[in-house]
Amino acid sequence: MKFVMVPGGWQGGWVFDPVAAELRREGHRVEAVTLAGLEPDGPVDADRPPNLDDHIAQVAEIIDGGDGEPVALCGHSYAGLVIAGVADRHGERLGDRLAQLVFIDAYVPDDGDSCWSLTSDAFRELFLAGVRADGRWVAVPEGLDPRARPHPLASFVQSIRLSGRPWRGYGRTYISGGAWPGSPFVTLTERLRADPDWQVHEIPVGHNIARRDPHRLAAVLGALASDAA
């Protein structure tokens, strides 16, 4: 199984480097995505920030252009909306190439939701403070990796359009970072624990699981691939 890994706000595919290295040692293929606008050298067009639709189309195209190997599509934080959109809008075209959806301390949307609507007041205040300079790009919060880049506000605030059946036919896994201070995912995690259609795992190290405990994250992902084999 191939893993396509999509980072959350401000981060690029580099955030998954330690996880990808462990998975590759176990014989898995990994592609870590840097979403449009988050390129290391800056966005292609700073005057036209990408929105959620752009990110969904980008990730779907990556899977569509693969070699046909079944994919576990993993999304962290904001990217939960991206992978939900890929499954819902492009699942029929992708067919068996899309096998698993893995939400890593991520938002799990319903139709009409957005990152803005699903997150906490603290994160909404962070977005507003970060976008004051130009109204388009949310500045990198303090404490993130130097490789982090400003995130397009449009992708945080755009509502997702779903058919209401985005999960049909896919394995669904939620990996929680635990009840870290200010987490907007605690109630969601408990709801999914009670849903027999979901597997829920907990790696209680905080939100940025890929950076804080790549070994355990790789172990959970590798076990999913083994179960699917």
C-alpha positions as a printed Julia matrix, in Angstrom:
229×3 Matrix{Float64}:
   0.0    0.0     0.0
   1.14   3.51   -0.8
   0.7    6.36    1.67
  -0.15   9.82    0.39
   0.3   12.22    3.29
  -1.16  15.73    3.37
   0.01  18.23    6.02
  -2.06  20.72    7.94
  -1.79  24.48    8.15
   1.5   26.24    7.39
   3.48  23.04    6.92
   4.83  21.22    3.89
   5.43  17.59    3.09
   8.68  17.86    5.04
   6.73  17.49    8.28
   6.25  13.79    7.48
   9.92  13.07    6.7
  10.64  10.99    9.84
   7.37   9.03    9.46
   8.02   8.44    5.76
  11.53   7.18    6.48
  10.22   4.55    8.89
   7.46   3.44    6.54
   9.9    3.14    3.65
  12.19   0.98    5.76
   9.21  -1.35    6.17
   8.79  -1.52    2.4
   5.94   0.96    1.95
   5.81   3.71   -0.64
   5.17   7.22    0.62
   4.4   10.52   -1.09
   4.26  13.55    1.17
   2.42  16.47   -0.41
   3.21  20.15   -0.12
  -0.07  21.92   -0.8
  -0.26  24.75   -3.31
   0.77  28.06   -1.78
   3.02  26.43    0.81
   6.02  25.92   -1.49
   9.43  26.44    0.14
  10.24  29.38   -2.16
   6.86  30.98   -1.62
   3.56  30.78   -3.49
   3.48  30.75   -7.29
   1.05  33.69   -7.28
   0.82  35.57   -3.99
  -2.1   37.61   -5.33
  -4.25  34.51   -5.9
  -4.13  32.35   -2.76
  -5.34  28.76   -3.32
  -8.6   27.72   -1.68
  -9.88  24.39   -0.39
 -11.15  23.35   -3.83
  -7.67  23.9    -5.27
  -6.09  21.7    -2.61
  -8.67  18.94   -3.12
  -8.05  18.96   -6.88
  -4.27  18.93   -6.35
  -4.32  15.83   -4.14
  -6.81  14.0    -6.37
  -4.52  14.61   -9.35
  -1.55  13.16   -7.45
  -3.46   9.95   -6.74
  -4.85   9.83  -10.28
  -1.35  10.1   -11.7
   0.0    7.21   -9.64
   0.69   3.67  -10.72
  -2.59   2.19   -9.56
  -1.33   0.89   -6.2
  -3.99   1.2    -3.45
  -3.53   4.41   -1.46
  -4.03   5.23    2.19
  -4.79   8.95    2.05
  -3.68  10.63    5.27
  -4.52  14.18    6.32
  -3.37  16.14    9.35
  -5.46  18.92   10.91
  -6.8   21.21    8.13
  -6.06  18.47    5.6
  -8.91  16.4     7.02
 -11.15  18.59    4.85
  -8.89  18.02    1.86
  -8.96  14.24    2.04
 -12.71  14.21    2.7
 -13.2   16.27   -0.44
 -10.99  13.95   -2.49
 -12.97  10.9    -1.4
 -16.33  12.54   -2.01
 -15.71  14.3    -5.32
 -13.16  12.04   -6.96
 -13.72   8.65   -5.34
 -15.66   7.2    -8.25
 -12.97   8.17  -10.73
 -10.14   7.0    -8.48
 -11.86   3.68   -7.81
  -9.76   1.04   -6.07
  -6.75   3.34   -6.02
  -8.21   5.04   -2.95
  -8.54   2.43   -0.22
  -8.12   4.09    3.19
  -8.76   7.49    4.75
  -6.64   8.37    7.77
  -7.39  11.53    9.76
  -4.42  12.52   11.94
  -5.74  14.81   14.71
  -7.8   16.33   11.91
 -11.15  17.89   11.15
 -13.8   15.47    9.85
 -16.33  17.63    8.0
 -19.96  17.36    7.05
 -21.37  19.18    4.05
 -21.07  22.95    4.53
 -18.34  22.8     7.17
 -15.06  24.65    6.95
 -11.89  24.7     8.97
 -13.13  28.05   10.3
 -16.51  26.66   11.42
 -15.06  23.49   12.96
 -12.15  24.94   14.87
 -12.04  26.67   18.25
 -12.3   30.37   19.07
  -8.59  30.37   19.88
  -7.67  29.2    16.39
 -10.1   31.63   14.77
  -8.4   34.44   16.67
  -5.03  33.09   15.49
  -6.22  33.16   11.87
  -7.51  36.73   12.18
  -4.36  37.97   13.85
  -2.21  36.26   11.25
  -4.02  37.7     8.26
  -3.97  41.37    9.3
  -1.01  42.21    7.1
  -2.67  41.57    3.74
  -6.03  39.86    4.29
  -4.94  36.87    2.21
  -2.21  34.9     3.92
  -2.21  33.77    7.55
   1.23  34.38    9.03
   3.15  31.48   10.54
   2.41  31.2    14.28
   5.27  31.45   16.71
   7.05  28.23   17.51
   6.59  26.43   14.21
   9.44  25.01   12.14
  11.43  27.61   10.16
  10.31  25.83    6.98
   6.67  26.72    7.68
   5.07  29.21    5.31
   2.06  31.57    5.48
  -1.17  29.69    4.8
  -3.86  30.89    2.37
  -6.82  32.18    4.37
  -9.21  31.17    1.58
  -8.57  27.49    2.27
  -9.34  27.9     5.97
 -12.65  29.7     5.46
 -14.12  28.04    2.35
 -16.99  25.65    3.11
 -16.7   22.14    1.76
 -19.31  20.7    -0.56
 -20.01  17.03    0.1
 -22.6   14.66   -1.28
 -23.29  13.3     2.19
 -21.57   9.98    1.46
 -17.85  10.76    1.43
 -16.83   7.7     3.44
 -18.67   4.95    1.57
 -16.43   2.02    0.71
 -13.29   3.23    2.49
 -11.53   2.14    5.61
 -11.72   5.02    8.1
  -9.17   5.66   10.8
  -8.81   8.52   13.25
  -5.52   9.06   15.07
  -5.92  11.41   18.01
  -3.15  13.45   19.58
  -4.98  13.31   22.9
  -6.71  16.04   24.89
  -4.03  18.69   24.45
  -4.9   22.19   25.77
  -7.29  23.9    23.4
  -7.83  20.88   21.15
 -10.92  21.25   18.94
 -10.94  17.48   18.38
 -11.85  16.01   21.79
 -15.61  15.73   21.23
 -15.06  14.49   17.68
 -12.71  11.75   18.89
 -15.19  10.49   21.46
 -17.98  10.46   18.87
 -15.89   8.43   16.45
 -14.9    5.98   19.19
 -18.57   5.05   19.46
 -18.95   4.59   15.7
 -18.28   0.99   14.58
 -17.31   2.19   11.1
 -14.22   3.94   12.47
 -10.97   2.74   13.99
  -9.67   5.2    16.57
  -6.11   5.26   17.9
  -4.56   7.66   20.37
  -0.99   8.91   20.45
  -1.28  11.46   23.28
   1.62  13.74   22.41
  -0.31  16.8    21.23
  -1.41  18.04   17.85
   1.76  17.67   15.79
   2.04  13.89   16.04
   4.32  13.49   13.01
   6.97  15.66   14.63
   6.55  14.56   18.24
   6.25  10.79   17.85
   6.95   9.69   14.27
   7.79   6.16   15.41
   4.36   5.45   16.9
   2.58   7.14   14.04
   4.49   5.03   11.53
   3.65   1.92   13.55
  -0.1    2.65   13.47
   0.0    3.38    9.74
   2.07   0.3     9.0
  -0.42  -1.87   10.89
  -3.24  -0.46    8.75
  -1.38  -1.5     5.64
  -0.8   -4.98    7.06
  -4.49  -5.36    7.91
  -5.44  -4.36    4.39
  -3.06  -6.82    2.75
